[in-house]
Amino acid sequence: DGGITQSPKYLFRKEGQNVTLSCEQNLNHDAMYWYRQDPGQGLRLIYYSQIVNDFQKGDIAEGYSVSREKKESFPLTVTSAQKNPTAFYLCASSTYDRGVQNIQYFGAGTRLSVL
Amino acid sequence: SQQGEEDPQALSIQEGENATMNCSYKTSINNLQWYRQNSGRGLVHLILIRSNEREKHSGRLRVTLDTSKKSSSLLITASRAADTASYFCATNIQGGANSKLTFGKGITLSVRP
């Protein structure tokens, strides 16, 4: 059963705590992405990675960190420096091949709330 | 305004009617894509149109692209209650990182039974 798996579905963060959101894909995609979605704001890109061991900041990277040690995995850490982390977080993946269309496939999301 | 802006922000129609949603963008693109999101779920890709294409069809979906006006429209014909969702346009910008998409804020479509 191919696809993208995000876990957990719901996550609660205490003040000053770092939390890590998991994203795993078995689609053999090179590129992976993290988005944040707030009500009425659409999707905003946090980080993306087009190849293992390399990643780039998106539009709202401050207070977040990522790693890409394996092709299948792209975990996102929400650090204590992110003062307003309450949001719906979406992970996606796509092929990455110049000249080829890049449809993105999304996970079901993680809803993060602050206690 | 941002790269992709959808119009209207919200649309309410009766089942069986057609729904037309519009997207405008600012910079030249490689392709434009439409996605759908059911409440509390991830996005699902609907259709992609390349910059050298003017119209594409997929089932009840019809997408047009006018690069001179930097705009696209998504038409859903014979709408069903199950089409109720948010719809997003996303652009793959020319000259940018090849895989990166820029999403609009979305259109909320409600189809009344």
Short mmCIF file of C-alpha atoms in Angstrom, two decimals:
data_model
loop_
_atom_site.label_atom_id
_atom_site.label_comp_id
_atom_site.label_asym_id
_atom_site.label_seq_id
_atom_site.Cartn_x
_atom_site.Cartn_y
_atom_site.Cartn_z
CA ASP A 1 0.00 0.00 0.00
CA GLY A 2 1.98 2.98 -1.28
CA GLY A 3 1.74 6.46 0.11
CA ILE A 4 2.84 8.97 2.71
CA THR A 5 2.37 8.33 6.39
CA GLN A 6 2.39 11.13 8.93
CA SER A 7 2.40 10.53 12.65
CA PRO A 8 1.06 11.27 15.10
CA LYS A 9 -2.34 12.52 13.93
CA TYR A 10 -2.61 14.83 16.98
CA LEU A 11 0.25 16.26 19.02
CA PHE A 12 0.38 18.52 22.04
CA ARG A 13 3.37 20.64 22.94
CA LYS A 14 4.21 22.13 26.29
CA GLU A 15 5.91 25.50 26.61
CA GLY A 16 9.64 25.27 25.93
CA GLN A 17 9.40 21.78 24.49
CA ASN A 18 10.69 20.55 21.14
CA VAL A 19 8.44 18.10 19.30
CA THR A 20 9.11 16.02 16.20
CA LEU A 21 6.58 15.17 13.50
CA SER A 22 7.22 12.07 11.47
CA CYS A 23 6.81 11.72 7.70
CA GLU A 24 7.56 8.49 5.83
CA GLN A 25 6.97 7.70 2.16
CA ASN A 26 7.29 4.48 0.14
CA LEU A 27 6.71 6.07 -3.26
CA ASN A 28 10.45 6.18 -4.05
CA HIS A 29 10.18 9.96 -4.45
CA ASP A 30 13.33 12.06 -4.29
CA ALA A 31 11.66 15.28 -3.10
CA MET A 32 9.83 15.85 0.16
CA TYR A 33 8.17 18.93 1.65
CA TRP A 34 6.71 20.28 4.87
CA TYR A 35 3.85 22.78 4.87
CA ARG A 36 2.03 24.62 7.59
CA GLN A 37 -1.68 25.35 7.19
CA ASP A 38 -3.50 27.91 9.32
CA PRO A 39 -7.22 28.67 8.91
CA GLY A 40 -7.76 30.90 5.89
CA GLN A 41 -4.01 31.02 5.14
CA GLY A 42 -3.59 28.23 2.64
CA LEU A 43 -0.35 26.24 2.63
CA ARG A 44 2.98 27.82 3.50
CA LEU A 45 6.23 26.01 2.78
CA ILE A 46 8.48 25.38 5.79
CA TYR A 47 11.30 23.24 4.38
CA TYR A 48 11.86 21.06 1.37
CA SER A 49 14.40 18.49 0.28
CA GLN A 50 15.13 17.41 -3.28
CA ILE A 51 17.74 14.80 -2.45
CA VAL A 52 19.01 12.86 0.55
CA ASN A 53 21.30 14.80 2.91
CA ASP A 54 20.22 18.14 1.42
CA PHE A 55 17.35 20.48 2.25
CA GLN A 56 16.39 24.13 1.77
CA LYS A 57 14.42 26.64 3.79
CA GLY A 58 10.98 27.55 2.58
CA ASP A 59 9.05 30.72 3.32
CA ILE A 60 8.58 30.22 7.07
CA ALA A 61 11.53 28.13 8.31
CA GLU A 62 12.23 30.06 11.53
CA GLY A 63 11.61 27.92 14.61
CA TYR A 64 11.68 24.66 12.66
CA SER A 65 14.38 22.14 11.75
CA VAL A 66 14.52 19.08 9.50
CA SER A 67 16.81 16.24 8.52
CA ARG A 68 16.93 14.00 5.46
CA GLU A 69 19.16 11.05 6.29
CA LYS A 70 17.08 8.54 4.34
CA LYS A 71 15.13 8.88 1.11
CA GLU A 72 11.97 7.59 2.78
CA SER A 73 11.98 9.89 5.81
CA PHE A 74 11.79 13.65 6.38
CA PRO A 75 11.07 14.44 10.06
CA LEU A 76 10.18 17.98 11.14
CA THR A 77 11.11 19.32 14.57
CA VAL A 78 9.12 22.22 15.94
CA THR A 79 11.49 23.92 18.36
CA SER A 80 10.75 26.07 21.38
CA ALA A 81 11.78 29.06 19.26
CA GLN A 82 8.53 28.70 17.28
CA LYS A 83 6.25 30.84 19.42
CA ASN A 84 3.01 30.10 17.61
CA PRO A 85 3.17 26.44 16.59
CA THR A 86 -0.54 25.65 16.71
CA ALA A 87 -1.42 24.62 13.15
CA PHE A 88 -2.10 21.73 10.80
CA TYR A 89 1.16 20.34 9.37
CA LEU A 90 1.23 18.58 6.02
CA CYS A 91 4.03 16.52 4.51
CA ALA A 92 4.23 15.83 0.78
CA SER A 93 6.53 14.12 -1.69
CA SER A 94 7.10 14.24 -5.43
CA THR A 95 9.44 13.09 -8.12
CA TYR A 96 12.31 15.46 -8.87
CA ASP A 97 13.48 15.33 -12.43
CA ARG A 98 14.10 18.46 -14.52
CA GLY A 99 11.50 18.80 -17.25
CA VAL A 100 9.11 16.36 -15.60
CA GLN A 101 5.92 17.53 -13.95
CA ASN A 102 6.00 17.41 -10.18
CA ILE A 103 2.66 16.35 -8.77
CA GLN A 104 2.81 16.33 -4.98
CA TYR A 105 1.33 13.54 -2.89
CA PHE A 106 0.23 14.47 0.61
CA GLY A 107 -0.01 12.74 3.94
CA ALA A 108 -3.10 13.00 6.16
CA GLY A 109 -1.54 15.69 8.34
CA THR A 110 -0.61 16.25 11.99
CA ARG A 111 -2.56 18.72 14.08
CA LEU A 112 -0.29 20.37 16.64
CA SER A 113 -1.65 22.25 19.63
CA VAL A 114 0.02 24.02 22.53
CA LEU A 115 -0.93 23.04 26.07
CA SER B 1 -1.01 39.63 -3.33
CA GLN B 2 0.72 36.27 -3.47
CA GLN B 3 1.65 34.16 -6.48
CA GLY B 4 -1.57 32.15 -6.59
CA GLU B 5 -4.86 33.77 -5.66
CA GLU B 6 -8.15 31.95 -6.00
CA ASP B 7 -11.49 33.60 -6.58
CA PRO B 8 -14.07 33.50 -5.11
CA GLN B 9 -12.99 32.66 -1.55
CA ALA B 10 -16.20 30.71 -1.00
CA LEU B 11 -18.83 29.29 -3.32
CA SER B 12 -22.18 27.70 -2.49
CA ILE B 13 -24.20 25.95 -5.19
CA GLN B 14 -27.00 23.45 -5.58
CA GLU B 15 -26.27 19.86 -6.50
CA GLY B 16 -26.31 19.44 -10.26
CA GLU B 17 -25.09 22.98 -10.97
CA ASN B 18 -21.66 23.77 -12.37
CA ALA B 19 -18.95 25.31 -10.17
CA THR B 20 -16.36 27.66 -11.62
CA MET B 21 -13.29 28.64 -9.64
CA ASN B 22 -10.57 31.02 -10.77
CA CYS B 23 -6.87 31.40 -10.02
CA SER B 24 -4.57 34.27 -10.89
CA TYR B 25 -0.80 34.33 -10.59
CA LYS B 26 1.98 36.85 -10.99
CA THR B 27 5.10 35.29 -12.51
CA SER B 28 5.72 32.97 -15.44
CA ILE B 29 5.06 29.32 -14.73
CA ASN B 30 6.06 25.87 -15.92
CA ASN B 31 2.72 24.39 -14.95
CA LEU B 32 -0.35 25.05 -12.82
CA GLN B 33 -2.05 22.40 -10.71
CA TRP B 34 -5.35 22.13 -8.88
CA TYR B 35 -5.72 20.22 -5.62
CA ARG B 36 -8.66 19.32 -3.43
CA GLN B 37 -8.77 19.08 0.36
CA ASN B 38 -11.56 17.56 2.39
CA SER B 39 -11.92 18.99 5.87
CA GLY B 40 -9.08 17.95 8.16
CA ARG B 41 -7.38 15.82 5.51
CA GLY B 42 -4.37 16.06 3.20
CA LEU B 43 -4.52 17.50 -0.30
CA VAL B 44 -5.26 15.36 -3.33
CA HIS B 45 -4.03 16.25 -6.80
CA LEU B 46 -6.79 16.81 -9.36
CA ILE B 47 -5.25 18.03 -12.59
CA LEU B 48 -2.10 19.62 -14.03
CA ILE B 49 -1.90 21.95 -17.01
CA ARG B 50 1.40 22.91 -18.60
CA SER B 51 2.22 26.46 -19.70
CA ASN B 52 1.94 25.48 -23.38
CA GLU B 53 -1.54 23.97 -22.92
CA ARG B 54 -4.80 25.91 -22.99
CA GLU B 55 -7.36 23.37 -21.80
CA LYS B 56 -7.47 19.95 -20.15
CA HIS B 57 -10.26 17.63 -19.13
CA SER B 58 -10.47 14.91 -16.52
CA GLY B 59 -13.90 13.37 -15.93
CA ARG B 60 -16.19 16.19 -14.71
CA LEU B 61 -13.25 18.59 -14.41
CA ARG B 62 -12.22 21.11 -17.03
CA VAL B 63 -9.21 23.38 -16.53
CA THR B 64 -8.22 26.30 -18.73
CA LEU B 65 -5.05 28.34 -18.70
CA ASP B 66 -4.53 31.81 -20.16
CA THR B 67 -0.86 32.69 -19.82
CA SER B 68 -1.38 36.15 -21.34
CA LYS B 69 -3.74 36.99 -18.47
CA LYS B 70 -1.86 34.82 -15.97
CA SER B 71 -5.04 33.08 -14.96
CA SER B 72 -6.64 29.64 -14.80
CA SER B 73 -10.12 28.36 -14.16
CA LEU B 74 -11.41 25.06 -12.80
CA LEU B 75 -14.89 24.01 -13.84
CA ILE B 76 -16.67 21.16 -12.07
CA THR B 77 -19.72 20.10 -14.04
CA ALA B 78 -22.86 18.50 -12.60
CA SER B 79 -21.66 19.00 -9.03
CA ARG B 80 -22.40 16.50 -6.27
CA ALA B 81 -22.60 16.89 -2.51
CA ALA B 82 -19.37 14.87 -2.33
CA ASP B 83 -17.57 17.69 -4.21
CA THR B 84 -17.86 19.80 -1.05
CA ALA B 85 -14.23 20.61 -0.16
CA SER B 86 -11.55 23.28 -0.43
CA TYR B 87 -9.82 23.69 -3.77
CA PHE B 88 -6.32 25.10 -4.21
CA CYS B 89 -4.35 26.17 -7.23
CA ALA B 90 -0.59 25.73 -7.14
CA THR B 91 2.02 27.04 -9.52
CA ASN B 92 5.42 25.70 -10.47
CA ILE B 93 7.36 28.88 -11.15
CA GLN B 94 9.73 29.20 -14.08
CA GLY B 95 13.32 29.69 -13.01
CA GLY B 96 12.62 28.49 -9.47
CA ALA B 97 13.55 25.22 -7.80
CA ASN B 98 12.08 22.66 -10.15
CA SER B 99 10.01 20.78 -7.62
CA LYS B 100 8.67 23.68 -5.58
CA LEU B 101 5.00 24.62 -5.76
CA THR B 102 3.39 27.82 -4.48
CA PHE B 103 -0.17 27.36 -3.23
CA GLY B 104 -3.01 29.86 -3.05
CA LYS B 105 -5.27 30.30 -0.04
CA GLY B 106 -8.00 28.09 -1.45
CA ILE B 107 -11.68 28.23 -2.32
CA THR B 108 -14.29 26.65 -0.08
CA LEU B 109 -16.96 24.94 -2.18
CA SER B 110 -20.24 23.87 -0.61
CA VAL B 111 -22.63 21.79 -2.70
CA ARG B 112 -26.14 21.66 -1.24
CA PRO B 113 -28.06 18.39 -1.72
#
